[in-house]
Coordinates of C-alpha atoms and ligand atoms in Angstrom, one line a residue:
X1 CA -66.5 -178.2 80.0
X2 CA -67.1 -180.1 76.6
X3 CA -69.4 -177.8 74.4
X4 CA -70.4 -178.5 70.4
X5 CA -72.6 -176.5 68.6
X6 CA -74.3 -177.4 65.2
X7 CA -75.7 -174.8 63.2
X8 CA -75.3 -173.6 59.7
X9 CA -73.3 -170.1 60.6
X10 CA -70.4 -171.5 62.2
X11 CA -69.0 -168.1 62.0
X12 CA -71.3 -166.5 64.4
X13 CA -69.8 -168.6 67.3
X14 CA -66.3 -168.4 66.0
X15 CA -66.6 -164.9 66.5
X16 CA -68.4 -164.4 69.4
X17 CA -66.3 -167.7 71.2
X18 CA -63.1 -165.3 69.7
X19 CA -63.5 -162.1 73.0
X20 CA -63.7 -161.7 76.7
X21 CA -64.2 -164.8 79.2
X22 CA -65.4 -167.6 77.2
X23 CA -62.4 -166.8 74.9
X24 CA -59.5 -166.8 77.9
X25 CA -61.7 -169.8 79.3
X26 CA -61.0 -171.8 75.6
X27 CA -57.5 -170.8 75.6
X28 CA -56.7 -171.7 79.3
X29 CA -58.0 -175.2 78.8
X30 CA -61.2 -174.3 80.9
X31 CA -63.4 -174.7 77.8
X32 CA -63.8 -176.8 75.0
X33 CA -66.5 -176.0 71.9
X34 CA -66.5 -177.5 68.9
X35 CA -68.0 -175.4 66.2
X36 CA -70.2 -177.9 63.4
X37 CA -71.2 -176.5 60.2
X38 CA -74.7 -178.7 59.2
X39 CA -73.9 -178.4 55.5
X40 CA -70.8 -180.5 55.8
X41 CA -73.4 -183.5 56.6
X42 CA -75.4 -182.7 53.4
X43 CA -75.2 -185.0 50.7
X44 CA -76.1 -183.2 47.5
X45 CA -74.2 -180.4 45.4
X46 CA -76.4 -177.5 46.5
X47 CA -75.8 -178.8 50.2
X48 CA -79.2 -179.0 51.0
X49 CA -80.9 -178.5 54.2
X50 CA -84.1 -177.3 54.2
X51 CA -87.4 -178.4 52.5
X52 CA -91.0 -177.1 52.2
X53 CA -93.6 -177.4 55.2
X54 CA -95.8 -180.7 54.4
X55 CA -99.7 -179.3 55.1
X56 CA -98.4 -176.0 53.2
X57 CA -97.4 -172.7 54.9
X58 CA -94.8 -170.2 54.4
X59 CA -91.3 -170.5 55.1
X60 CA -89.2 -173.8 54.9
X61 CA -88.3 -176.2 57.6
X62 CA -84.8 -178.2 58.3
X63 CA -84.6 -181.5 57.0
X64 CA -83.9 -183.9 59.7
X65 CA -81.6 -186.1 57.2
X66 CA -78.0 -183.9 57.9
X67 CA -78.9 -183.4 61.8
X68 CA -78.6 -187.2 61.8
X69 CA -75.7 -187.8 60.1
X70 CA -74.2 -184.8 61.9
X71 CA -75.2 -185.9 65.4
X72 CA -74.7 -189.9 64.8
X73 CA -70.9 -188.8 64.0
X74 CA -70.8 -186.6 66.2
X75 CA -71.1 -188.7 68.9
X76 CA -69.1 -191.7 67.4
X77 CA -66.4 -190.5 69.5
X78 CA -68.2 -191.9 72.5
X79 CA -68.0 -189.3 74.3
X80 CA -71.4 -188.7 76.8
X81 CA -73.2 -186.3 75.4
X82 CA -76.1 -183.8 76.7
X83 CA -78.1 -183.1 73.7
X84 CA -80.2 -179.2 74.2
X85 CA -82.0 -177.7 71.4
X86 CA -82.9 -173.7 71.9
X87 CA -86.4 -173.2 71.4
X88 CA -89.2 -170.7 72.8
X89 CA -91.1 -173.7 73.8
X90 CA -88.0 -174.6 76.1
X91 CA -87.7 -174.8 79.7
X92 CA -87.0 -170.6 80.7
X93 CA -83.3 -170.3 81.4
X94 CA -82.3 -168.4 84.2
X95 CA -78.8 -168.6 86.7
X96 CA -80.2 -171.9 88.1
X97 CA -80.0 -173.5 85.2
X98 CA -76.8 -171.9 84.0
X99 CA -75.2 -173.3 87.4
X100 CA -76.8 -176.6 87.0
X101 CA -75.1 -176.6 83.5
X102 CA -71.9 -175.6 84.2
X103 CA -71.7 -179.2 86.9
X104 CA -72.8 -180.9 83.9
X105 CA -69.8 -183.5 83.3
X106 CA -71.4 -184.8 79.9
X107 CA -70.4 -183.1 76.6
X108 CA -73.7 -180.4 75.7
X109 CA -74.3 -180.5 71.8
X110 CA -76.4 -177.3 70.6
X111 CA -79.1 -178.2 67.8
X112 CA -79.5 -174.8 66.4
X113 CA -82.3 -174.1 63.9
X114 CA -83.2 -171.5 61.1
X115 CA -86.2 -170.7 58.8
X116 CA -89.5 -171.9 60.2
X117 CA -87.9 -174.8 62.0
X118 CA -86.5 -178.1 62.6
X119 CA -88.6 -181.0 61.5
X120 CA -89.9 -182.2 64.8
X121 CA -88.9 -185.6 64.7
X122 CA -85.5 -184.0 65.2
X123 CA -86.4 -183.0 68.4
X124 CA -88.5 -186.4 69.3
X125 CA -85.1 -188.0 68.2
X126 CA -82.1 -186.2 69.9
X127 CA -83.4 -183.3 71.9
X128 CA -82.5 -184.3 75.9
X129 CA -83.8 -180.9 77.4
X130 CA -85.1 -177.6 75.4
X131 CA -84.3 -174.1 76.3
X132 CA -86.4 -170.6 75.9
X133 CA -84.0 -168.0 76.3
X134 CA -86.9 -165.4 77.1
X135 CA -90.4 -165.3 75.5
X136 CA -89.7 -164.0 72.2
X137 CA -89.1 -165.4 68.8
X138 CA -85.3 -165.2 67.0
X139 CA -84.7 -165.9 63.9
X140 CA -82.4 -169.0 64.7
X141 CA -81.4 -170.6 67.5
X142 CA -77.3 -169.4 67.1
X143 CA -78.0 -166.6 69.5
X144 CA -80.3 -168.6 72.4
X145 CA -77.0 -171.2 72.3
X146 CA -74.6 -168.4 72.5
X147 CA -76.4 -167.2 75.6
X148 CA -76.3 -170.2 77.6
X149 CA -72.5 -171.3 76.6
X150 CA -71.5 -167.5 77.7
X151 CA -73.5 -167.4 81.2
X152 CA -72.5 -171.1 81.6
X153 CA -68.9 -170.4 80.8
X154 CA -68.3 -167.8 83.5
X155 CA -69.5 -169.9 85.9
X156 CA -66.6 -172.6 85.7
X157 CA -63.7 -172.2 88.2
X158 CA -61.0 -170.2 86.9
X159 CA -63.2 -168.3 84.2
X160 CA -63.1 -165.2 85.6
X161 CA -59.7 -163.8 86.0
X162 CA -60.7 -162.1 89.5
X163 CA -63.1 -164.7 91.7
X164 CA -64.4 -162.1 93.5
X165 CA -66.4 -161.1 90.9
X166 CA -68.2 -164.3 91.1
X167 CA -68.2 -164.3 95.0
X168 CA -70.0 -160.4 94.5
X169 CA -72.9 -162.2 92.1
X170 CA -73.4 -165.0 94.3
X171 CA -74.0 -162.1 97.5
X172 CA -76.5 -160.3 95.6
X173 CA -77.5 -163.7 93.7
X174 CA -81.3 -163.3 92.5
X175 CA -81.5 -159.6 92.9
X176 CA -80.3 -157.0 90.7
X177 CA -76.6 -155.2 91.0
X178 CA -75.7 -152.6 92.4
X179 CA -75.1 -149.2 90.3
X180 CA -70.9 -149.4 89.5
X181 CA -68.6 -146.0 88.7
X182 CA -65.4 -145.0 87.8
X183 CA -63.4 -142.1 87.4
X184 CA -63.9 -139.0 86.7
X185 CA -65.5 -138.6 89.9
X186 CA -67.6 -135.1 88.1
X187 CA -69.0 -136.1 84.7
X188 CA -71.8 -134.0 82.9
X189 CA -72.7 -132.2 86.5
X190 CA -72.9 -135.7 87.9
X191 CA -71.2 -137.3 91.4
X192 CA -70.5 -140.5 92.6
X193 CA -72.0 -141.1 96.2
X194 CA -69.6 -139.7 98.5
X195 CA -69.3 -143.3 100.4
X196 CA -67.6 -145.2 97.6
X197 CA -64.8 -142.4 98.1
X198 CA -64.7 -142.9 101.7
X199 CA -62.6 -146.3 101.8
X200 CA -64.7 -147.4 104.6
X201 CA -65.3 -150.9 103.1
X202 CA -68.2 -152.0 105.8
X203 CA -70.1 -149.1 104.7
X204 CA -69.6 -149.6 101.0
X205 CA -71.2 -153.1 101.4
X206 CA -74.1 -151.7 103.2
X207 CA -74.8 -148.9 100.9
X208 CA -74.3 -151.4 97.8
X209 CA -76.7 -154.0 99.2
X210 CA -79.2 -151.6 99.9
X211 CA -78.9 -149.9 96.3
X212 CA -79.0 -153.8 94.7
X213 CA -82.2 -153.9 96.8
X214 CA -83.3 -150.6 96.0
X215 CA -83.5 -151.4 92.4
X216 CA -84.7 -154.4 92.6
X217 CA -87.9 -153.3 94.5
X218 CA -88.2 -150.6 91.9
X219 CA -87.8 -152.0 88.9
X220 CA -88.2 -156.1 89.6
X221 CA -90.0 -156.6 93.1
X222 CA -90.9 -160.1 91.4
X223 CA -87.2 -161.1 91.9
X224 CA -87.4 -160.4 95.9
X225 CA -90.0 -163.1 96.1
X226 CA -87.5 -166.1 95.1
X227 CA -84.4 -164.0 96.4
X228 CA -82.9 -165.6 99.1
X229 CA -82.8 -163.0 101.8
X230 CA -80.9 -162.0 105.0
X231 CA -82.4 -160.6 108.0
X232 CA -80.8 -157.5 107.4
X233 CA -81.4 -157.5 104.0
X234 CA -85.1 -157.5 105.3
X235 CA -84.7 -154.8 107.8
X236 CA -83.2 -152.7 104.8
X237 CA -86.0 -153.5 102.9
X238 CA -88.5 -152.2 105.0
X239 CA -86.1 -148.9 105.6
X240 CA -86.2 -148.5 101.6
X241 CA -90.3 -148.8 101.6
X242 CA -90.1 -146.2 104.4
X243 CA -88.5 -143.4 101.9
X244 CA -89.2 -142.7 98.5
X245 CA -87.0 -145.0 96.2
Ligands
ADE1 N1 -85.0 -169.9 69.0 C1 -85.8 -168.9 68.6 N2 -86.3 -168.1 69.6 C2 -85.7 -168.7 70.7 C3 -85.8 -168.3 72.1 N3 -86.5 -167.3 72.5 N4 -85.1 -169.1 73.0 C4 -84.4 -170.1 72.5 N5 -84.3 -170.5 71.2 C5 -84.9 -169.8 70.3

């Protein structure tokens, strides 16, 4: 997967792109991202790139002038290019969309904006698709792109080091996990569920699928309306409403 972000804090993704799975997914080859700093495409000494709001208004807004010359070089290379741009207003981004994304074979560019904004012709110009992380407002768009590329990354074959990690989302896909524990198995007074000590792997699916469903009745029952369900998960459903959870 081709990714490039453009941004004026190159050194947010350099760190974050630097740990964990989207960092073993660059160095394996898995991963490409190709980290833009705006400013280089400014063209006076104080590297410009943001102006006052025409119609008034606190705050300043991006000038459109260096995401053009960034994004016209950018794609000078000729390679296909996907063009998203984070915003609130964006389409709500979810695992559907993170798989959808991680099939996409053209290179996704990140527009990320500061201050009050980009100037909207920006948007009118280059943006292919925009994307709301969650309603609520950051203060750039650095983290929303960060987001996606992470949850996008993992999705990509060979990501993650162990696929049955992937293969234990996708069986409790659009529900919540189950609760995980490690050693010691007494901590502050507190157990672990005798089963998980049991080795009897059969039950330990059961008991975690029912948990997974357990919480998500309790603290998202929304998500059990799009979940895509099993007849048993139904039938251990309706034994969960039956006690307390
Ligand atoms: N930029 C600022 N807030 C955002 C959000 N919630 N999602 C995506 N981009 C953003």
């Amino acid at each position: 997967m081709h990714v490039a972000v453009l941004s004026i804090i190159p050194d947010v993704f350099e760190a974050y792109l630097a740990h964990g799975i989207v960092h073993r997914a660059i160095e394996a080859g898995i991963l490409r991202v190709d980290n833009h700093n705006l400013r280089d495409f400014t063209t006076d000494r104080h590297r410009t790139v943001d102006d006052t709001p025409y119609g008034g208004g606190p705050g300043m807004v991006m000038k459109p002038e260096p995401f053009e010359r960034a994004i016209e070089q950018i794609k000078a290379d000729g390679v296909e290019t996907r063009t998203i741009m984070p915003t609130p207003q964006g389409r709500p981004f979810d695992q559907v969309l993170a798989e959808e994304l991680s099939r996409e074979p053209r290179r996704l560019l990140f527009l990320c904006g500061r201050y009050e904004g980009i100037d909207d012709r920006v948007r009118e110009t280059y943006a292919d698709l925009e994307i709301s992380v969650g309603d609520y407002v950051l203060s750039g768009g650095e983290l929303a792109a960060l987001v996606i590329i992470d949850a996008v990354a993992r999705l990509l074959p060979g990501a993650v080091g162990d696929e049955r990690s992937l293969d234990d989302e996708s069986f409790s896909w659009g529900i919540l996990d189950y609760p995980h524990y490690t050693r010691p198995p007494e901590w502050k007074g507190l157990g672990v569920p005798d089963v998980l000590l049991s080795g009897n792997h059969r039950e330990i699916d059961v008991w975690r699928r029912r948990e997974a469903l357990r919480r998500t009745l309790k603290l998202r029952p929304d998500l059990l309306e799009k979940a895509a369900l099993s007849d048993e998960d139904l039938k251990l459903l309706e034994s969960i409403k039956e006690e307390e959870y």
